[in-house]
mmCIF file of C-alpha atoms and ligand atoms in Angstrom:
data_model
loop_
_atom_site.group_PDB
_atom_site.id
_atom_site.type_symbol
_atom_site.label_atom_id
_atom_site.label_comp_id
_atom_site.label_asym_id
_atom_site.label_seq_id
_atom_site.Cartn_x
_atom_site.Cartn_y
_atom_site.Cartn_z
ATOM 1 C CA MET A 1 -36.140 24.261 44.777
ATOM 2 C CA VAL A 2 -36.956 20.816 43.395
ATOM 3 C CA VAL A 3 -35.545 21.844 40.005
ATOM 4 C CA VAL A 4 -32.301 23.052 41.588
ATOM 5 C CA TYR A 5 -31.980 19.800 43.526
ATOM 6 C CA PHE A 6 -32.632 17.795 40.353
ATOM 7 C CA LEU A 7 -29.955 19.743 38.463
ATOM 8 C CA PHE A 8 -27.515 19.151 41.314
ATOM 9 C CA VAL A 9 -28.130 15.404 41.185
ATOM 10 C CA LEU A 10 -27.711 15.426 37.384
ATOM 11 C CA LEU A 11 -24.408 17.296 37.675
ATOM 12 C CA ALA A 12 -23.154 14.920 40.349
ATOM 13 C CA LEU A 13 -24.051 11.938 38.153
ATOM 14 C CA ALA A 14 -22.400 13.475 35.096
ATOM 15 C CA SER A 15 -19.155 14.188 36.933
ATOM 16 C CA SER A 16 -18.988 10.679 38.364
ATOM 17 C CA CYS A 17 -19.512 9.037 34.952
ATOM 18 C CA ALA A 18 -17.385 11.279 32.736
ATOM 19 C CA PHE A 19 -14.041 9.456 33.037
ATOM 20 C CA ALA A 20 -14.166 6.090 31.325
ATOM 21 C CA SER A 21 -10.422 5.841 30.758
ATOM 22 C CA ASP A 22 -7.163 6.621 32.507
ATOM 23 C CA PRO A 23 -5.617 10.015 31.833
ATOM 24 C CA SER A 24 -2.982 9.810 29.102
ATOM 25 C CA PRO A 25 0.611 9.798 30.368
ATOM 26 C CA LEU A 26 1.528 11.766 27.161
ATOM 27 C CA GLN A 27 4.950 10.120 26.945
ATOM 28 C CA ASP A 28 6.559 6.715 27.261
ATOM 29 C CA PHE A 29 7.736 7.330 30.811
ATOM 30 C CA CYS A 30 8.512 10.131 33.220
ATOM 31 C CA VAL A 31 11.343 9.335 35.613
ATOM 32 C CA ALA A 32 10.922 11.577 38.644
ATOM 33 C CA VAL A 33 13.860 13.749 39.680
ATOM 34 C CA ASN A 34 14.246 15.272 43.106
ATOM 35 C CA ASP A 35 15.542 18.553 41.724
ATOM 36 C CA PRO A 36 13.477 21.734 42.032
ATOM 37 C CA ASN A 37 15.557 23.355 39.272
ATOM 38 C CA SER A 38 14.653 20.664 36.779
ATOM 39 C CA ALA A 39 12.596 22.072 33.903
ATOM 40 C CA VAL A 40 8.951 21.126 33.473
ATOM 41 C CA PHE A 41 8.396 19.331 30.202
ATOM 42 C CA VAL A 42 5.151 18.545 28.415
ATOM 43 C CA ASN A 43 5.926 15.697 26.036
ATOM 44 C CA GLY A 44 9.539 16.658 26.480
ATOM 45 C CA LYS A 45 8.771 20.064 24.953
ATOM 46 C CA PHE A 46 8.912 23.589 26.311
ATOM 47 C CA CYS A 47 6.042 25.865 25.308
ATOM 48 C CA LYS A 48 6.578 28.853 23.082
ATOM 49 C CA ASP A 49 5.504 32.186 24.569
ATOM 50 C CA PRO A 50 1.884 32.404 23.309
ATOM 51 C CA LYS A 51 2.449 36.040 22.314
ATOM 52 C CA LEU A 52 5.055 34.881 19.801
ATOM 53 C CA ALA A 53 2.863 32.191 18.198
ATOM 54 C CA MET A 54 1.810 32.666 14.570
ATOM 55 C CA ALA A 55 -0.358 31.018 11.935
ATOM 56 C CA ASP A 56 2.583 28.967 10.651
ATOM 57 C CA ASP A 57 2.741 27.171 14.021
ATOM 58 C CA PHE A 58 -0.694 25.697 13.226
ATOM 59 C CA PHE A 59 -0.038 24.903 9.565
ATOM 60 C CA PHE A 60 1.244 21.585 8.147
ATOM 61 C CA THR A 61 2.096 20.902 4.502
ATOM 62 C CA LYS A 62 3.747 17.458 4.526
ATOM 63 C CA PHE A 63 0.514 15.734 3.459
ATOM 64 C CA ARG A 64 0.612 17.466 0.057
ATOM 65 C CA TYR A 65 2.723 14.782 -1.591
ATOM 66 C CA PRO A 66 2.356 10.978 -1.591
ATOM 67 C CA GLY A 67 4.771 9.078 0.646
ATOM 68 C CA ASN A 68 7.442 6.959 -1.059
ATOM 69 C CA THR A 69 6.142 3.379 -1.030
ATOM 70 C CA SER A 70 9.201 1.873 -2.819
ATOM 71 C CA ASN A 71 10.169 -0.350 0.108
ATOM 72 C CA GLN A 72 9.704 -3.965 1.214
ATOM 73 C CA LEU A 73 6.316 -3.217 2.823
ATOM 74 C CA GLY A 74 4.936 -1.146 -0.049
ATOM 75 C CA SER A 75 3.619 1.491 2.315
ATOM 76 C CA LYS A 76 4.619 4.811 3.811
ATOM 77 C CA VAL A 77 3.088 6.588 6.792
ATOM 78 C CA THR A 78 3.642 10.326 7.038
ATOM 79 C CA THR A 79 2.873 11.458 10.572
ATOM 80 C CA ALA A 80 1.618 14.774 11.870
ATOM 81 C CA PHE A 81 2.369 13.978 15.507
ATOM 82 C CA VAL A 82 3.710 16.582 17.921
ATOM 83 C CA ASP A 83 7.318 15.829 16.899
ATOM 84 C CA GLN A 84 6.549 16.832 13.287
ATOM 85 C CA PHE A 85 3.896 19.415 14.109
ATOM 86 C CA PRO A 86 4.826 21.366 17.266
ATOM 87 C CA GLY A 87 1.537 23.293 17.242
ATOM 88 C CA LEU A 88 -0.221 20.098 18.402
ATOM 89 C CA ASN A 89 1.485 20.189 21.786
ATOM 90 C CA THR A 90 -1.056 19.755 24.621
ATOM 91 C CA LEU A 91 -3.979 19.594 22.146
ATOM 92 C CA GLY A 92 -4.476 15.834 22.351
ATOM 93 C CA ILE A 93 -4.871 15.161 18.626
ATOM 94 C CA ALA A 94 -2.731 13.988 15.693
ATOM 95 C CA MET A 95 -2.992 12.744 12.100
ATOM 96 C CA ALA A 96 -1.214 10.535 9.613
ATOM 97 C CA ARG A 97 -1.250 10.157 5.843
ATOM 98 C CA LEU A 98 -0.998 6.524 4.709
ATOM 99 C CA ASP A 99 0.125 5.687 1.183
ATOM 100 C CA PHE A 100 0.024 2.130 -0.151
ATOM 101 C CA ALA A 101 1.438 0.602 -3.321
ATOM 102 C CA PRO A 102 -0.667 -2.280 -4.723
ATOM 103 C CA TYR A 103 -0.691 -5.019 -2.015
ATOM 104 C CA GLY A 104 1.284 -2.751 0.319
ATOM 105 C CA LEU A 105 1.021 -3.410 4.052
ATOM 106 C CA ASN A 106 1.124 -1.244 7.152
ATOM 107 C CA PRO A 107 2.227 -4.094 9.429
ATOM 108 C CA PRO A 108 0.715 -5.013 12.829
ATOM 109 C CA HIS A 109 1.439 -2.232 15.299
ATOM 110 C CA ILE A 110 0.138 -0.477 18.420
ATOM 111 C CA HIS A 111 -0.392 3.131 19.386
ATOM 112 C CA PRO A 112 -0.004 2.913 23.161
ATOM 113 C CA ARG A 113 -1.597 6.299 23.822
ATOM 114 C CA GLY A 114 -4.141 6.884 21.052
ATOM 115 C CA THR A 115 -7.339 5.566 19.555
ATOM 116 C CA GLU A 116 -7.238 5.847 15.742
ATOM 117 C CA MET A 117 -9.927 6.538 13.170
ATOM 118 C CA LEU A 118 -8.981 5.675 9.587
ATOM 119 C CA ALA A 119 -10.742 7.157 6.554
ATOM 120 C CA VAL A 120 -10.050 5.692 3.105
ATOM 121 C CA MET A 121 -9.698 8.218 0.249
ATOM 122 C CA GLU A 122 -8.616 5.885 -2.583
ATOM 123 C CA GLY A 123 -8.334 2.132 -3.055
ATOM 124 C CA THR A 124 -9.391 -0.905 -1.045
ATOM 125 C CA LEU A 125 -7.909 -1.819 2.343
ATOM 126 C CA ARG A 126 -8.287 -4.942 4.478
ATOM 127 C CA VAL A 127 -7.984 -3.617 8.039
ATOM 128 C CA GLY A 128 -8.303 -5.199 11.450
ATOM 129 C CA PHE A 129 -7.485 -5.148 15.134
ATOM 130 C CA VAL A 130 -7.221 -7.864 17.780
ATOM 131 C CA THR A 131 -8.760 -7.551 21.233
ATOM 132 C CA SER A 132 -6.786 -8.136 24.424
ATOM 133 C CA ASN A 133 -6.477 -11.544 26.102
ATOM 134 C CA GLN A 134 -9.411 -10.668 28.367
ATOM 135 C CA LEU A 135 -11.635 -10.618 25.279
ATOM 136 C CA ASN A 136 -10.052 -13.790 23.896
ATOM 137 C CA ASN A 137 -7.818 -12.158 21.245
ATOM 138 C CA THR A 138 -10.735 -11.705 18.878
ATOM 139 C CA LEU A 139 -9.963 -10.346 15.399
ATOM 140 C CA PHE A 140 -12.283 -7.610 14.116
ATOM 141 C CA THR A 141 -11.679 -7.081 10.407
ATOM 142 C CA LYS A 142 -13.285 -5.310 7.440
ATOM 143 C CA VAL A 143 -12.640 -4.422 3.825
ATOM 144 C CA LEU A 144 -12.808 -0.638 3.383
ATOM 145 C CA THR A 145 -13.309 1.296 0.180
ATOM 146 C CA LYS A 146 -13.367 5.005 -0.601
ATOM 147 C CA GLY A 147 -15.311 6.938 2.029
ATOM 148 C CA ASP A 148 -15.284 4.151 4.631
ATOM 149 C CA VAL A 149 -14.072 4.704 8.184
ATOM 150 C CA PHE A 150 -12.805 2.198 10.763
ATOM 151 C CA VAL A 151 -11.744 2.731 14.365
ATOM 152 C CA PHE A 152 -8.821 1.027 16.125
ATOM 153 C CA PRO A 153 -9.214 1.266 19.905
ATOM 154 C CA GLN A 154 -6.235 2.559 21.878
ATOM 155 C CA GLY A 155 -3.454 0.080 22.583
ATOM 156 C CA LEU A 156 -4.717 -2.786 20.403
ATOM 157 C CA ILE A 157 -2.681 -4.461 17.649
ATOM 158 C CA HIS A 158 -3.951 -3.382 14.219
ATOM 159 C CA PHE A 159 -2.944 -3.410 10.536
ATOM 160 C CA GLN A 160 -3.953 -2.200 7.066
ATOM 161 C CA LEU A 161 -3.335 -4.147 3.836
ATOM 162 C CA ASN A 162 -3.996 -2.829 0.339
ATOM 163 C CA ILE A 163 -5.871 -5.679 -1.371
ATOM 164 C CA GLY A 164 -6.365 -3.779 -4.624
ATOM 165 C CA GLN A 165 -4.255 -3.594 -7.782
ATOM 166 C CA THR A 166 -4.057 0.185 -7.493
ATOM 167 C CA ASN A 167 -2.452 2.553 -5.004
ATOM 168 C CA ALA A 168 -4.444 3.298 -1.876
ATOM 169 C CA LEU A 169 -4.612 6.444 0.234
ATOM 170 C CA ALA A 170 -6.016 6.885 3.736
ATOM 171 C CA PHE A 171 -5.870 9.454 6.518
ATOM 172 C CA ALA A 172 -5.751 8.565 10.202
ATOM 173 C CA PHE A 173 -6.864 10.721 13.119
ATOM 174 C CA LEU A 174 -5.514 9.912 16.574
ATOM 175 C CA SER A 175 -6.691 10.936 20.028
ATOM 176 C CA SER A 176 -3.274 12.026 21.298
ATOM 177 C CA GLN A 177 -0.650 14.494 20.123
ATOM 178 C CA ASN A 178 1.919 11.761 20.860
ATOM 179 C CA PRO A 179 0.120 8.451 20.196
ATOM 180 C CA GLY A 180 3.378 6.492 20.059
ATOM 181 C CA LEU A 181 4.172 3.588 17.760
ATOM 182 C CA ILE A 182 5.177 0.012 18.529
ATOM 183 C CA THR A 183 5.663 -2.073 15.378
ATOM 184 C CA ILE A 184 5.324 -5.637 16.636
ATOM 185 C CA ALA A 185 7.992 -7.333 14.508
ATOM 186 C CA ASN A 186 10.487 -4.500 14.967
ATOM 187 C CA SER A 187 10.014 -4.418 18.739
ATOM 188 C CA VAL A 188 10.212 -8.174 19.195
ATOM 189 C CA PHE A 189 12.868 -9.153 16.614
ATOM 190 C CA ALA A 190 14.903 -5.989 16.167
ATOM 191 C CA SER A 191 15.234 -4.565 19.659
ATOM 192 C CA ASN A 192 18.572 -3.095 20.594
ATOM 193 C CA PRO A 193 20.184 -5.020 22.190
ATOM 194 C CA PRO A 194 18.322 -8.128 20.965
ATOM 195 C CA ILE A 195 15.941 -9.971 23.276
ATOM 196 C CA ASN A 196 17.620 -13.152 24.533
ATOM 197 C CA VAL A 197 16.978 -16.045 22.119
ATOM 198 C CA ASP A 198 15.806 -18.278 24.996
ATOM 199 C CA VAL A 199 13.013 -15.814 25.712
ATOM 200 C CA LEU A 200 11.809 -15.800 22.105
ATOM 201 C CA THR A 201 12.152 -19.557 21.445
ATOM 202 C CA LYS A 202 10.016 -20.293 24.504
ATOM 203 C CA ALA A 203 7.550 -17.480 23.816
ATOM 204 C CA PHE A 204 6.925 -18.515 20.204
ATOM 205 C CA GLN A 205 7.518 -22.274 20.717
ATOM 206 C CA VAL A 206 9.970 -22.541 17.820
ATOM 207 C CA ASP A 207 13.641 -23.504 17.590
ATOM 208 C CA ASN A 208 16.443 -21.005 17.906
ATOM 209 C CA LYS A 209 17.365 -21.209 14.190
ATOM 210 C CA LEU A 210 14.071 -19.595 13.331
ATOM 211 C CA ILE A 211 14.536 -16.916 15.989
ATOM 212 C CA ASN A 212 18.076 -16.216 14.759
ATOM 213 C CA TYR A 213 16.749 -15.956 11.219
ATOM 214 C CA LEU A 214 14.048 -13.506 12.283
ATOM 215 C CA GLN A 215 16.504 -11.433 14.301
ATOM 216 C CA GLU A 216 18.801 -11.155 11.265
ATOM 217 C CA GLN A 217 16.109 -9.676 9.022
ATOM 218 C CA ASN A 218 16.013 -5.999 8.135
ATOM 219 C CA TRP A 219 12.785 -4.884 9.848
ATOM 220 C CA PHE A 220 11.843 -1.776 7.926
ATOM 221 C CA ASP A 221 10.078 1.082 9.695
ATOM 222 C CA ASN A 222 7.621 2.579 7.197
ATOM 223 C CA HIS A 223 7.234 5.839 9.165
HETATM 224 C C1 NAG B 1 11.849 6.198 -3.045
HETATM 225 O O1 NAG B 1 12.640 5.367 -2.236
HETATM 226 C C2 NAG B 1 13.554 4.554 -2.978
HETATM 227 C C3 NAG B 1 14.222 3.588 -2.012
HETATM 228 O O2 NAG B 1 14.786 4.290 -0.924
HETATM 229 C C4 NAG B 1 14.526 5.439 -3.703
HETATM 230 O O3 NAG B 1 15.429 4.656 -4.464
HETATM 231 C C5 NAG B 1 13.763 6.381 -4.635
HETATM 232 O O4 NAG B 1 14.648 7.304 -5.224
HETATM 233 C C6 NAG B 1 12.702 7.149 -3.861
HETATM 234 N N1 NAG B 1 11.875 7.890 -4.787
HETATM 235 C C7 NAG B 1 11.624 9.186 -4.656
HETATM 236 C C8 NAG B 1 10.723 9.789 -5.686
HETATM 237 O O5 NAG B 1 12.103 9.842 -3.753
HETATM 238 C C1 NAG B 2 -13.732 -16.058 26.196
HETATM 239 O O1 NAG B 2 -13.592 -17.459 26.234
HETATM 240 C C2 NAG B 2 -14.108 -18.046 27.420
HETATM 241 C C3 NAG B 2 -13.774 -19.525 27.428
HETATM 242 O O2 NAG B 2 -14.160 -20.131 26.217
HETATM 243 C C4 NAG B 2 -15.616 -17.776 27.488
HETATM 244 O O3 NAG B 2 -16.139 -18.296 28.681
HETATM 245 C C5 NAG B 2 -15.853 -16.263 27.459
HETATM 246 O O4 NAG B 2 -17.233 -15.988 27.417
HETATM 247 C C6 NAG B 2 -15.182 -15.628 26.256
HETATM 248 N N1 NAG B 2 -15.267 -14.186 26.334
HETATM 249 C C7 NAG B 2 -15.580 -13.430 25.292
HETATM 250 C C8 NAG B 2 -15.641 -11.965 25.555
HETATM 251 O O5 NAG B 2 -15.792 -13.892 24.182
#
């Protein structure tokens, strides 16, 4: 009897402590419609009849070849998110292959819905993330070489820079099938339509010539 009671208390404790984060919304937004005929989407996707699924649905070959890093950033990210790999739908996991030319950069960005683990296969990367305002915007940074792993907590700004004279290769693992991507410069300076110049001059405390200049740049998306 005492053992059963003890187990019950343990279970109750476990269930009250298990959820340390909000459930993932799985998509950028979900505008409610008052229409019973409206289809139910998961990540905006219908599900295939499970009886018709086959091995190919769970097979991905786009990581076989290096990404093309001949661009202004010197990096290319090949994603295996649910949009590229439909078999991931509802599984809560995704990957990316990151190729870097010498001194190539994967610029500061956010995954709003996924924590990321990065494992370096070749080369030397300077990586880092910045904590939220509540934790005083602290930079956590490391130099990674082959075999090293770093974790970027969900929703925090992070980056990877190849500091070596050779190509670098890394793989990322993300805790969502649809982690999302917000590249800071692209979102702020290349939104469509552009953010009002008055907003950006005040926000960054610079004159409007500099904001105009930044808004005129070609902000490359390396994905
Ligand atoms: C890589 O991208 C550059 C720039 O878009 C292009 O000129 C080049 O042909 C590409 N290389 C390969 C191997 O696809
Ligand atoms: C953030 O800065 C404030 C003011 O200097 C300090 O009191 C607080 O302890 C800091 N918090 C962290 C997490 O470093």
